[in-house]
């Protein structure tokens, strides 16, 4: 296993709520990200993905838990030197760029603020270099955000994140706001940058096909918890948690032959007006496999296969540690 | 309460004109839609021809801004006028030219024959009224007596898989989740037993598990009632899952149409080819570069001469800059607006750059 660049342990994040109890957005989330690799995070809206992103990059303090970046504890007294090693890229590039700054000014500003490059000519060279990295020519230097397409703006946002020489980029739905025909361009760029700069990514998206395509490991979140995590081909190719299975089966694939032969799976939706359960597994009201045990006791996240953890009573019983086919490492295709 | 009883309750429920065998239920011919921006008028949807036969499921795909919504809104006379207007073309439903109908005639078709579901359920729900009131009023507007309408309301809420119809009926829209609201919308649309359901990205804002249930629900009802469906989406996966005919739109034009399987297996327009290649699919290797189209879609209001795709097309040649290609037949039921036939295309490796 490669060196871990980012490790978050038992992260809790509560938000106060005016009416009713506090919102427990993250409930003991742990993630580990290896150097030059990608951790995909999936789960339905409201499960806590963006909260995790903000907490990881230090935009928000967790209620409890610890975050280590490159072996050092983040938070409290940590210097800016460490904090800049992790950067966030948002879904909507336009909302993250100052509309009044040209690309050149925006990039120069970041370099100046962080005292990364001194001297005008050096800074100029670095700005050119950053634009080249994201495959934008010098003609973009003097452009304002409104003169950029969505894909170009997202590349500028990535260049700005790269300006501070991060080791980790947290990408929160980086392609969701883009035209379908420009998503591939941003995905290819991210893969190339990872190879060139040995970057690590936390890639958050609801596009399971893209997550599977780019990630080395995947964590599946449900109601503020990680319910399954492990190598991408195991988690999405041979999921053990019923929720992951429902997710994987629900994604329509762009292939009518596969779709025609597909078994219909009922994912279960909370169709009543109540919210989450008070006891037991958070997924039990929707789960087709739920038993009494599930309604009574919260399942722990347990390693059922090498590196493959699952929080499900039934999965733990049906696939106890060390039995069954291990996740196949030779299975390298993107889709099921 | 049976549907038959409802259908005999008032003039609005008189069965529409029967469709002659082999005749489309809905047909658009040469539809052009214009928009006026700062005193400049331009045709943003141009020359759209499409047909939906009884019982057929047609998908309209294209990225945002390609004209999908305006096209389907034009069918029911719902274009936001001003600034958007139907400039030309003919729209027929069950052999009847909708252009000859007055507002009342259109309104009647809208409620009883063609139902529409939108991406945002709140565009067609009144936030101040309980779900039941809204469904019952819709039915009453089409002539159903109160008791019949109430019974039908309960029936359709059951049909769309809402587990506690009594509670949902009494709820206000804000008390329901996105998935529940979309079901309520579909229930409302189905209450009048339409012959055609037009769904404009109804699942785009929903999570995939909820989307799957809505897709299954509509397929189920479609199979049972035989209604025709027009499904608008930008998601090729959704298309592959539920429709049997596809229309691909780009910059306000139909650039390709054909049966779903043919279109996915043998795309006839370079844009369709590129879109399919830009998605990871079976056989795509992990982290392998995806087909990159380069550039961005043009603003349909400011198109230059020639093929609207040419600046992004690796197969473009002189003629593409001179003349806009019409839809050219490329196989049984397949047509594409491209001067080149697929066997004249270079290797798709050209895309990988
Ligand atoms: N600033 C906040 N104040 C209160 N609640 C919040 C705040 N941010 C997020 N939440 C709540 O936390 C939960 C997780 O939200 P989020 O992290 O945005 O989920 P996701 O990105 O997976 O959609 C949701 O219930 C959301 O309403
Ligand atoms: N109310 C409107 N006023 C002006 N332009 C509009 C309006 N509605 C849509 N348009 C323009 O028409 C084009 C097609 O829009 P639309 O049919 O909504 O596309 P789609 O549904 O494929 O995303 C877009 O370029 C859009 O900007
Ligand atoms: S007409 Fe020309 S530019 Fe347009 S898609 Fe065909 S080859 Fe490409
Ligand atoms: Mg989010
Ligand atoms: Mg639309």
XYZ file of C-alpha atoms and ligand atoms in Angstrom:
753
model
C 0.000 0.000 0.000
C 1.305 3.393 -0.968
C 1.894 6.086 1.588
C -1.289 7.681 2.967
C -1.363 11.427 2.237
C -4.703 12.170 3.811
C -6.349 10.384 6.672
C -9.548 11.451 8.396
C -10.618 9.499 11.440
C -14.032 9.416 13.109
C -15.169 12.752 11.771
C -18.381 14.091 13.241
C -19.996 17.260 12.004
C -23.187 18.639 13.514
C -25.098 21.670 12.348
C -27.461 23.443 14.701
C -31.053 23.427 13.547
C -33.732 25.949 14.458
C -36.515 23.478 14.789
C -35.891 19.996 15.995
C -32.605 18.324 16.829
C -29.246 19.256 15.332
C -28.383 17.963 11.880
C -25.776 15.215 12.154
C -24.232 15.671 8.721
C -21.218 13.411 9.370
C -21.385 10.574 11.893
C -18.010 9.031 12.408
C -16.637 9.148 8.886
C -13.132 7.816 8.275
C -11.314 7.948 4.949
C -7.748 7.273 3.853
C -6.250 8.489 0.609
C -3.044 7.035 -0.796
C -0.494 9.147 -2.646
C -1.185 9.736 -6.359
C -4.489 7.914 -6.120
C -8.164 8.783 -6.274
C -10.810 8.157 -3.668
C -14.319 8.384 -5.116
C -17.157 9.394 -2.807
C -20.717 8.586 -3.825
C -24.113 8.720 -2.206
C -27.421 10.467 -2.712
C -27.947 14.165 -2.140
C -27.911 15.189 1.480
C -25.756 12.267 2.625
C -22.909 14.593 3.636
C -20.492 14.582 0.687
C -20.049 18.350 0.475
C -19.778 18.632 4.234
C -16.986 16.074 4.150
C -15.277 18.071 1.389
C -15.410 21.303 3.398
C -14.172 19.630 6.556
C -11.296 17.884 4.749
C -9.954 21.117 3.260
C -10.370 22.995 6.530
C -13.140 25.340 5.391
C -15.135 24.056 8.345
C -14.063 22.588 11.659
C -15.347 19.112 12.431
C -17.311 18.732 15.657
C -14.891 15.957 16.528
C -12.401 13.636 14.888
C -8.909 14.057 13.501
C -7.480 14.859 10.098
C -3.886 14.148 9.163
C -2.345 15.525 6.018
C 1.013 14.103 4.956
C 1.415 12.645 8.400
C 0.764 15.878 10.286
C -2.304 16.683 12.324
C -4.418 19.389 10.679
C -6.302 22.060 12.608
C -5.591 24.311 15.516
C -2.054 25.563 15.243
C -1.162 24.190 11.868
C 0.591 26.591 9.525
C -0.616 27.779 6.157
C 2.192 25.747 4.649
C 0.369 22.534 5.393
C -3.149 23.851 4.837
C -2.450 24.857 1.258
C -1.467 21.292 0.417
C -5.152 20.451 0.140
C -7.437 22.435 -2.156
C -11.138 22.344 -3.002
C -12.599 22.564 -6.517
C -16.316 23.297 -6.638
C -19.139 22.179 -8.866
C -19.872 25.591 -10.320
C -16.613 27.150 -11.537
C -18.236 30.545 -12.066
C -19.277 30.889 -8.450
C -15.711 30.171 -7.353
C -14.051 32.719 -9.668
C -14.157 36.450 -8.977
C -16.074 37.926 -11.941
C -14.018 41.133 -11.812
C -10.599 39.504 -12.132
C -9.002 38.344 -15.349
C -7.481 34.887 -15.389
C -4.015 36.399 -15.193
C -4.829 38.655 -12.237
C -6.596 35.850 -10.377
C -3.632 33.482 -10.734
C -1.054 36.172 -9.898
C -3.009 37.048 -6.809
C -2.961 33.502 -5.486
C 0.800 33.292 -6.053
C 1.366 36.616 -4.300
C -0.861 35.863 -1.336
C 0.963 32.635 -0.641
C 4.401 34.165 -1.283
C 5.077 31.291 -3.610
C 6.855 33.039 -6.411
C 8.642 36.334 -6.001
C 9.525 38.634 -8.841
C 7.273 39.616 -11.696
C 8.929 37.672 -14.509
C 9.040 34.497 -12.413
C 5.394 34.907 -11.542
C 4.532 35.433 -15.180
C 6.336 32.283 -16.101
C 4.526 30.344 -13.406
C 1.126 31.649 -14.565
C 1.923 30.563 -18.124
C 2.999 27.199 -16.811
C -0.239 26.775 -14.850
C -2.357 27.620 -17.877
C -0.392 25.180 -19.991
C -0.994 22.486 -17.382
C -4.745 22.863 -17.776
C -4.399 23.091 -21.566
C -5.347 26.738 -21.921
C -3.214 28.951 -24.136
C -1.890 32.438 -23.293
C -4.859 33.968 -25.121
C -6.909 33.194 -22.011
C -4.746 35.356 -19.758
C -6.720 38.533 -20.213
C -10.161 36.947 -20.155
C -12.780 37.538 -17.504
C -14.824 34.593 -16.200
C -17.868 35.579 -18.275
C -15.740 35.225 -21.394
C -15.059 31.572 -20.609
C -17.134 28.498 -21.330
C -18.019 26.211 -18.433
C -15.232 23.785 -19.285
C -12.664 26.576 -19.608
C -13.767 28.155 -16.337
C -13.450 24.806 -14.566
C -9.924 24.480 -15.974
C -9.062 27.952 -14.645
C -10.438 26.927 -11.247
C -8.231 23.847 -11.347
C -5.208 25.966 -12.365
C -5.854 28.250 -9.430
C -6.030 25.295 -7.064
C -2.768 23.971 -8.520
C -1.042 27.334 -8.098
C -0.356 26.634 -4.434
C 1.268 23.271 -5.179
C -1.219 21.055 -3.384
C -0.771 17.352 -2.869
C -4.509 16.713 -2.638
C -7.449 18.112 -4.603
C -10.943 17.637 -3.253
C -13.260 17.803 -6.268
C -16.911 18.298 -5.327
C -19.026 17.367 -8.362
C -16.485 18.983 -10.725
C -18.300 18.024 -13.932
C -21.940 18.190 -12.879
C -22.464 21.775 -13.979
C -20.760 21.250 -17.334
C -22.249 20.450 -20.724
C -22.303 16.736 -21.332
C -19.947 17.136 -24.277
C -17.233 18.868 -22.215
C -17.220 16.557 -19.202
C -14.791 14.136 -20.816
C -12.335 16.964 -21.369
C -12.221 17.797 -17.652
C -11.999 14.111 -16.711
C -9.083 13.545 -19.089
C -7.364 16.635 -17.749
C -7.708 15.407 -14.164
C -6.215 12.017 -15.049
C -3.306 13.618 -16.870
C -2.552 16.058 -14.036
C -2.611 13.244 -11.538
C 0.033 11.367 -13.510
C 2.186 14.454 -14.070
C 2.058 15.903 -10.578
C 1.448 12.790 -8.469
C -1.700 14.428 -7.122
C -4.229 12.658 -4.963
C -7.924 13.279 -5.460
C -11.051 13.003 -3.420
C -13.549 12.848 -6.270
C -17.137 13.463 -5.200
C -19.878 12.874 -7.708
C -23.288 11.380 -8.166
C -22.185 10.170 -11.610
C -21.291 6.609 -10.694
C -19.887 5.768 -14.100
C -17.390 8.631 -13.885
C -16.484 7.804 -10.288
C -15.844 4.222 -11.220
C -13.831 5.297 -14.227
C -11.401 7.515 -12.337
C -11.249 6.144 -8.771
C -8.873 3.631 -7.242
C -10.955 3.271 -4.119
C -14.562 4.248 -3.474
C -16.474 5.142 -0.330
C -20.244 4.975 -0.380
C -22.017 7.291 2.037
C -25.497 7.030 3.432
C -26.993 9.483 5.942
C -23.641 10.814 7.133
C -21.870 7.466 7.352
C -19.601 5.423 5.154
C -21.514 2.187 4.558
C -19.080 0.554 2.143
C -15.565 1.274 0.985
C -12.800 -0.486 -0.863
C -11.184 -0.973 -4.274
C -13.351 0.431 -7.079
C -13.851 -2.866 -8.866
C -15.011 -4.521 -5.666
C -17.285 -1.749 -4.423
C -19.090 -1.051 -7.685
C -18.419 -4.347 -9.478
C -19.296 -6.713 -6.641
C -20.965 -4.551 -4.005
C -21.731 -6.146 -0.662
C -23.950 -3.489 0.908
C -27.575 -3.544 -0.280
C -27.524 0.232 -0.699
C -24.456 0.150 -2.938
C -26.083 -2.653 -4.898
C -29.226 -0.572 -5.349
C -27.145 2.413 -6.461
C -25.080 0.404 -8.925
C -28.160 -1.199 -10.417
C -30.090 2.040 -10.616
C -27.594 3.830 -12.853
C -28.796 3.552 -16.412
C -25.920 2.596 -18.705
C -25.608 4.112 -22.164
C -26.061 0.728 -23.783
C -29.512 -0.487 -24.844
C -28.346 -4.119 -25.080
C -27.323 -4.160 -21.418
C -30.392 -2.208 -20.356
C -32.731 -4.618 -22.127
C -31.361 -7.604 -20.255
C -31.254 -5.905 -16.944
C -33.003 -7.287 -13.936
C -35.299 -4.797 -12.339
C -34.300 -4.109 -8.787
C -36.415 -2.230 -6.351
C -34.139 0.123 -4.497
C -36.689 1.037 -1.890
C -37.460 4.631 -1.212
C -38.678 6.204 1.953
C -42.142 7.010 0.689
C -43.569 7.886 4.035
C -43.236 11.339 5.455
C -40.997 10.362 8.364
C -37.223 10.775 8.259
C -34.437 8.479 9.391
C -34.887 5.626 11.840
C -34.079 6.063 15.519
C -32.689 2.565 15.954
C -30.716 0.059 14.006
C -29.145 0.289 10.592
C -29.831 3.684 9.015
C -30.748 1.929 5.757
C -33.228 -0.561 7.198
C -36.461 1.276 6.253
C -35.481 1.004 2.586
C -33.615 -2.255 2.674
C -35.136 -5.325 1.031
C -33.018 -7.603 3.258
C -33.795 -6.017 6.628
C -34.337 -8.391 9.548
C -35.062 -7.836 13.243
C -31.364 -7.452 13.977
C -31.163 -4.609 11.440
C -33.992 -2.771 13.136
C -32.381 -3.087 16.555
C -28.638 -2.686 16.190
C -26.405 -0.353 14.210
C -23.994 -2.403 12.065
C -20.293 -1.559 12.322
C -18.064 -1.019 9.315
C -16.207 -4.338 9.090
C -13.493 -5.473 6.700
C -15.055 -8.433 4.900
C -12.517 -8.707 2.087
C -9.008 -7.334 1.907
C -9.426 -3.567 2.028
C -13.176 -3.879 1.484
C -15.288 -2.679 4.401
C -19.046 -2.971 4.742
C -21.529 -1.875 7.382
C -24.310 -4.444 7.023
C -25.386 -7.261 9.336
C -26.563 -9.464 6.488
C -23.469 -8.920 4.343
C -21.290 -9.779 7.333
C -23.226 -12.999 7.849
C -23.465 -14.039 4.196
C -19.924 -13.086 3.291
C -17.877 -13.609 6.405
C -14.272 -12.611 6.409
C -12.073 -14.674 4.142
C -14.769 -16.664 2.306
C -16.253 -16.253 -1.132
C -14.491 -14.911 -4.180
C -12.038 -12.224 -3.239
C -12.253 -8.974 -5.151
C -10.507 -9.697 -8.408
C -7.637 -7.380 -9.085
C -7.414 -8.414 -12.750
C -10.882 -7.158 -13.540
C -10.089 -3.757 -14.920
C -13.047 -2.647 -16.948
C -14.983 0.420 -16.037
C -18.529 -0.896 -16.143
C -20.340 -3.922 -14.836
C -64.224 3.747 -9.776
C -63.392 2.695 -13.267
C -61.878 4.715 -16.013
C -64.736 3.900 -18.355
C -67.172 5.659 -16.053
C -65.017 8.734 -16.061
C -64.758 8.729 -19.782
C -68.489 9.015 -20.166
C -68.904 11.906 -17.787
C -68.494 14.923 -19.960
C -67.656 16.325 -23.323
C -63.995 16.822 -22.393
C -63.590 13.114 -22.100
C -64.894 12.251 -25.512
C -62.251 10.060 -27.027
C -60.064 12.021 -29.374
C -59.925 11.233 -33.024
C -58.858 7.703 -33.630
C -55.484 7.372 -35.302
C -55.542 5.636 -38.647
C -53.226 2.652 -38.791
C -49.720 3.676 -39.742
C -50.403 7.302 -38.943
C -48.429 9.079 -36.232
C -50.208 10.178 -33.087
C -48.098 13.308 -32.953
C -46.184 14.814 -35.836
C -44.056 17.938 -36.071
C -43.210 19.153 -39.558
C -40.663 21.868 -40.191
C -41.128 23.436 -36.783
C -39.211 26.670 -36.342
C -39.192 28.584 -33.061
C -37.931 32.136 -32.767
C -36.738 34.243 -29.901
C -36.504 38.007 -29.758
C -33.525 39.333 -27.829
C -32.781 43.034 -27.738
C -34.909 43.685 -30.831
C -33.047 41.001 -32.733
C -35.094 37.992 -33.720
C -33.503 34.646 -34.426
C -34.737 31.164 -35.129
C -33.320 29.029 -32.322
C -35.152 25.825 -33.162
C -35.143 25.080 -36.869
C -36.737 22.598 -39.212
C -37.703 20.073 -36.573
C -39.523 17.040 -37.937
C -40.523 14.270 -35.622
C -43.166 11.641 -35.223
C -44.550 9.671 -32.357
C -46.699 6.652 -33.120
C -49.333 5.274 -30.755
C -47.719 3.292 -27.960
C -44.223 4.423 -28.925
C -41.574 5.742 -26.550
C -39.541 8.487 -28.153
C -36.501 10.055 -26.514
C -35.302 13.558 -27.290
C -31.649 13.943 -26.240
C -29.266 16.837 -26.428
C -27.298 18.977 -24.032
C -28.765 21.976 -22.289
C -29.730 24.767 -24.651
C -30.161 22.494 -27.660
C -33.878 23.274 -27.915
C -35.485 20.214 -26.370
C -37.813 22.039 -24.003
C -38.918 24.630 -26.542
C -39.700 21.864 -29.009
C -41.985 20.015 -26.631
C -43.546 23.194 -25.262
C -44.504 24.202 -28.791
C -46.671 21.095 -29.087
C -49.099 22.357 -26.492
C -48.863 26.015 -27.355
C -46.964 26.664 -24.137
C -44.016 28.658 -25.496
C -43.093 31.620 -23.286
C -44.432 34.262 -25.685
C -42.930 36.841 -25.561
C -40.071 36.440 -26.294
C -40.394 32.954 -27.788
C -42.782 32.156 -30.658
C -43.626 29.411 -33.064
C -42.504 30.849 -36.398
C -43.328 28.080 -38.796
C -44.226 24.470 -39.181
C -47.163 22.226 -38.565
C -48.032 20.216 -35.490
C -50.659 17.540 -35.793
C -52.120 15.344 -33.102
C -54.243 12.367 -34.143
C -54.473 13.865 -37.598
C -55.715 17.184 -36.315
C -53.733 20.347 -37.051
C -53.201 21.920 -33.637
C -52.566 25.263 -35.311
C -56.248 25.450 -36.228
C -57.407 25.122 -32.627
C -58.257 28.072 -30.441
C -57.017 28.353 -26.855
C -59.945 26.370 -25.526
C -59.376 23.586 -27.984
C -55.706 23.447 -27.084
C -56.461 23.538 -23.382
C -58.735 20.581 -23.793
C -56.115 18.532 -25.641
C -53.568 19.504 -23.026
C -55.620 18.124 -20.201
C -57.264 15.124 -21.699
C -55.100 13.859 -24.530
C -51.568 15.032 -23.864
C -50.171 15.357 -20.368
C -46.891 16.953 -19.476
C -44.477 16.398 -16.591
C -41.677 18.868 -15.940
C -38.281 18.689 -14.261
C -39.464 20.917 -11.455
C -42.774 19.608 -10.147
C -43.443 22.956 -8.513
C -43.957 24.586 -11.915
C -47.240 22.749 -12.175
C -48.239 22.377 -8.546
C -49.826 25.080 -6.476
C -47.873 25.319 -3.197
C -50.965 26.513 -1.330
C -53.251 23.639 -2.182
C -53.342 20.115 -0.862
C -52.419 17.388 -3.323
C -55.956 16.046 -3.417
C -57.491 19.409 -4.211
C -55.164 19.823 -7.178
C -55.808 16.418 -8.688
C -59.547 16.561 -8.078
C -59.831 20.044 -9.576
C -57.950 18.926 -12.681
C -60.378 16.068 -13.135
C -63.390 18.254 -12.472
C -62.201 20.728 -15.042
C -62.529 17.866 -17.479
C -66.059 17.144 -16.445
C -65.748 14.452 -13.807
C -68.263 14.611 -10.950
C -66.743 15.188 -7.521
C -67.121 11.652 -6.194
C -65.692 10.105 -9.310
C -62.791 12.553 -9.258
C -61.978 11.742 -5.631
C -62.007 8.055 -6.250
C -59.823 8.463 -9.309
C -57.410 10.612 -7.326
C -56.925 7.871 -4.743
C -56.595 5.323 -7.525
C -53.808 7.131 -9.382
C -51.880 7.933 -6.215
C -51.936 4.215 -5.533
C -50.870 3.474 -9.081
C -47.741 5.593 -8.822
C -46.615 3.595 -5.822
C -47.206 6.112 -3.068
C -47.573 3.931 -0.016
C -49.790 6.127 2.075
C -52.130 7.786 -0.410
C -54.423 9.055 2.356
C -51.572 11.016 3.911
C -50.130 12.170 0.599
C -53.552 13.399 -0.518
C -53.796 15.654 2.477
C -50.223 16.911 2.252
C -49.121 20.252 0.864
C -46.397 20.068 -1.793
C -43.634 21.299 0.530
C -44.270 18.390 2.870
C -43.226 15.869 0.228
C -39.771 14.772 -0.947
C -38.617 15.363 -4.538
C -39.313 11.761 -5.497
C -42.781 11.859 -3.955
C -43.591 15.151 -5.696
C -42.555 13.778 -9.056
C -44.841 10.806 -8.437
C -47.686 13.149 -7.570
C -47.035 15.001 -10.848
C -47.142 11.768 -12.766
C -50.313 10.758 -10.951
C -51.861 14.066 -11.939
C -50.781 13.605 -15.531
C -52.141 10.078 -15.657
C -55.418 10.864 -13.921
C -56.999 11.882 -17.200
C -55.677 8.801 -19.082
C -53.779 10.744 -21.734
C -52.840 9.208 -25.051
C -49.469 10.925 -24.928
C -47.235 11.727 -21.970
C -44.524 14.316 -22.507
C -41.866 14.214 -19.790
C -39.276 16.998 -19.818
C -36.292 15.788 -17.736
C -38.540 14.685 -14.866
C -35.749 12.761 -13.143
C -32.766 15.036 -13.731
C -32.915 16.544 -10.250
C -33.497 13.222 -8.504
C -31.091 10.659 -7.082
C -30.471 7.625 -9.252
C -32.383 5.229 -7.032
C -35.436 7.469 -7.151
C -34.945 8.015 -10.863
C -34.978 4.287 -11.396
C -38.308 3.967 -9.645
C -39.847 6.745 -11.703
C -38.566 5.190 -14.917
C -39.975 1.823 -13.920
C -43.240 3.393 -12.948
C -43.678 5.109 -16.289
C -42.647 1.994 -18.225
C -45.126 -0.014 -16.248
C -48.004 2.339 -16.867
C -47.008 2.693 -20.487
C -47.069 -1.058 -20.945
C -50.480 -1.315 -19.295
C -52.224 1.613 -20.961
C -50.388 1.735 -24.272
C -49.989 5.499 -24.089
C -47.210 7.038 -26.139
C -44.322 8.726 -24.341
C -41.961 11.516 -25.295
C -39.045 11.549 -22.863
C -36.711 14.544 -22.906
C -33.297 14.059 -21.321
C -29.594 14.787 -21.639
C -28.756 11.372 -20.190
C -27.948 8.710 -22.768
C -28.284 6.063 -20.075
C -31.918 6.998 -19.518
C -32.481 6.855 -23.262
C -30.912 3.405 -23.469
C -33.117 2.235 -20.665
C -36.560 3.366 -21.658
C -37.110 4.574 -25.214
C -37.348 2.761 -28.530
C -36.781 5.720 -30.853
C -34.307 8.549 -30.397
C -34.050 12.077 -31.725
C -30.719 13.817 -31.083
C -30.803 17.609 -31.006
C -27.849 19.945 -31.387
C -27.981 23.732 -31.586
C -31.728 23.788 -32.184
C -31.748 21.155 -34.926
C -32.459 17.482 -35.142
C -29.073 16.058 -36.128
C -29.884 12.373 -35.924
C -32.851 10.109 -35.476
C -33.324 6.382 -35.442
C -34.210 3.291 -33.450
C -32.421 3.246 -30.085
C -30.317 0.149 -30.642
C -29.185 1.206 -34.093
C -28.301 4.672 -32.911
C -26.152 3.386 -30.047
C -24.515 0.612 -32.067
C -24.000 2.601 -35.270
C -24.306 6.328 -34.756
C -24.673 8.214 -38.029
C -23.779 11.709 -36.859
C -20.295 12.607 -35.561
C -21.867 14.375 -32.570
C -23.719 11.224 -31.526
C -20.532 9.221 -32.000
C -18.589 11.644 -29.833
C -21.213 11.815 -27.109
C -21.282 8.050 -26.813
C -17.482 7.932 -26.693
C -17.308 10.609 -24.023
C -19.032 8.336 -21.500
C -17.366 5.423 -19.794
C -19.180 2.304 -20.927
C -18.679 -1.414 -21.006
C -15.244 -2.092 -22.389
C -13.800 1.291 -21.444
C -10.607 0.613 -19.556
C -10.133 2.113 -16.144
C -8.796 5.667 -16.468
C -8.463 5.371 -20.225
C -8.866 8.803 -21.858
C -12.467 9.442 -22.894
C -13.417 10.865 -26.262
C -13.051 14.576 -25.994
C -15.161 16.714 -28.282
C -13.309 19.980 -27.786
C -14.952 23.382 -28.057
C -18.435 24.078 -26.803
C -21.909 23.946 -28.296
C -22.745 27.107 -30.259
C -25.455 29.541 -29.269
C -28.356 28.531 -31.515
C -29.253 32.215 -31.845
C -25.912 33.016 -33.506
C -25.171 30.261 -35.920
C -22.846 30.752 -38.836
C -23.285 29.344 -42.284
C -22.800 25.642 -42.760
C -23.045 22.721 -40.383
C -23.486 23.892 -36.776
C -21.188 21.099 -35.561
C -18.328 21.754 -37.939
C -16.011 23.665 -35.588
C -15.936 20.650 -33.270
C -16.042 17.974 -35.937
C -12.896 16.042 -36.903
C -14.470 14.934 -40.186
C -15.379 18.403 -41.461
C -14.451 19.303 -45.035
C -15.069 22.286 -47.356
C -18.710 21.654 -47.965
C -19.498 21.681 -44.217
C -18.588 25.367 -44.040
C -20.676 26.228 -47.103
C -23.911 24.370 -46.762
C -25.885 23.109 -43.831
C -26.563 19.398 -44.271
C -30.218 18.317 -44.294
C -31.293 15.084 -42.618
C -29.966 12.417 -44.959
C -31.257 8.868 -44.786
C -28.554 6.470 -43.604
C -30.498 3.252 -43.075
C -33.951 1.948 -42.278
C -35.551 4.636 -40.140
C -32.173 6.290 -39.615
C -31.313 9.808 -40.743
C -28.492 12.187 -39.850
C -27.709 15.796 -40.717
C -24.154 15.199 -41.866
C -22.640 15.330 -45.321
C -20.498 12.313 -44.629
C -21.803 8.824 -44.217
C -20.247 6.858 -41.343
C -18.106 4.751 -43.695
C -16.388 7.939 -44.868
C -15.374 8.835 -41.316
C -11.755 8.555 -40.347
C -10.810 6.404 -37.414
C -12.438 7.573 -34.216
C -8.906 7.805 -32.777
C -8.939 11.274 -34.250
C -10.998 12.303 -31.232
C -8.387 11.346 -28.672
C -6.358 14.459 -28.306
N -24.378 24.901 6.768
C -25.304 23.983 7.075
N -26.209 24.204 8.051
C -27.135 23.277 8.364
N -27.252 22.080 7.761
C -26.378 21.801 6.778
C -25.373 22.728 6.381
N -24.660 22.175 5.362
C -25.200 20.960 5.148
N -26.234 20.730 5.997
C -27.025 19.491 6.074
O -26.137 18.422 6.200
C -26.552 17.313 5.436
C -25.495 16.934 4.426
O -25.418 17.944 3.409
P -24.330 17.944 2.252
O -22.996 17.712 2.831
O -24.517 19.181 1.453
O -24.759 16.679 1.388
P -24.396 16.271 -0.116
O -23.247 17.119 -0.580
O -24.074 14.816 -0.019
O -25.636 16.495 -0.912
C -27.874 17.715 4.806
O -28.913 17.272 5.635
C -27.795 19.218 4.816
O -29.091 19.781 4.851
N -37.728 32.274 -22.384
C -36.652 32.325 -23.192
N -36.167 33.503 -23.618
C -35.085 33.567 -24.414
N -34.399 32.509 -24.842
C -34.805 31.305 -24.449
C -35.946 31.131 -23.596
N -36.116 29.823 -23.366
C -35.103 29.193 -24.024
N -34.337 30.076 -24.676
C -33.160 29.753 -25.491
O -33.519 28.781 -26.436
C -32.521 27.789 -26.564
C -33.112 26.432 -26.363
O -33.606 26.327 -25.047
P -34.314 25.025 -24.449
O -35.346 24.535 -25.391
O -34.750 25.376 -23.085
O -33.097 24.004 -24.412
P -32.976 22.601 -23.642
O -34.314 22.223 -23.109
O -32.474 21.658 -24.694
O -31.974 22.811 -22.574
C -31.441 28.133 -25.562
O -30.367 28.720 -26.246
C -32.084 29.118 -24.635
O -31.141 30.062 -24.201
S -21.564 17.894 -41.843
Fe -19.379 18.070 -41.736
S -18.969 19.229 -39.899
Fe -21.075 18.578 -39.791
S -20.947 16.720 -38.661
Fe -20.835 16.100 -40.792
S -18.675 16.045 -41.276
Fe -18.874 17.097 -39.347
Mg -23.086 18.325 -2.358
Mg -34.851 21.859 -21.074
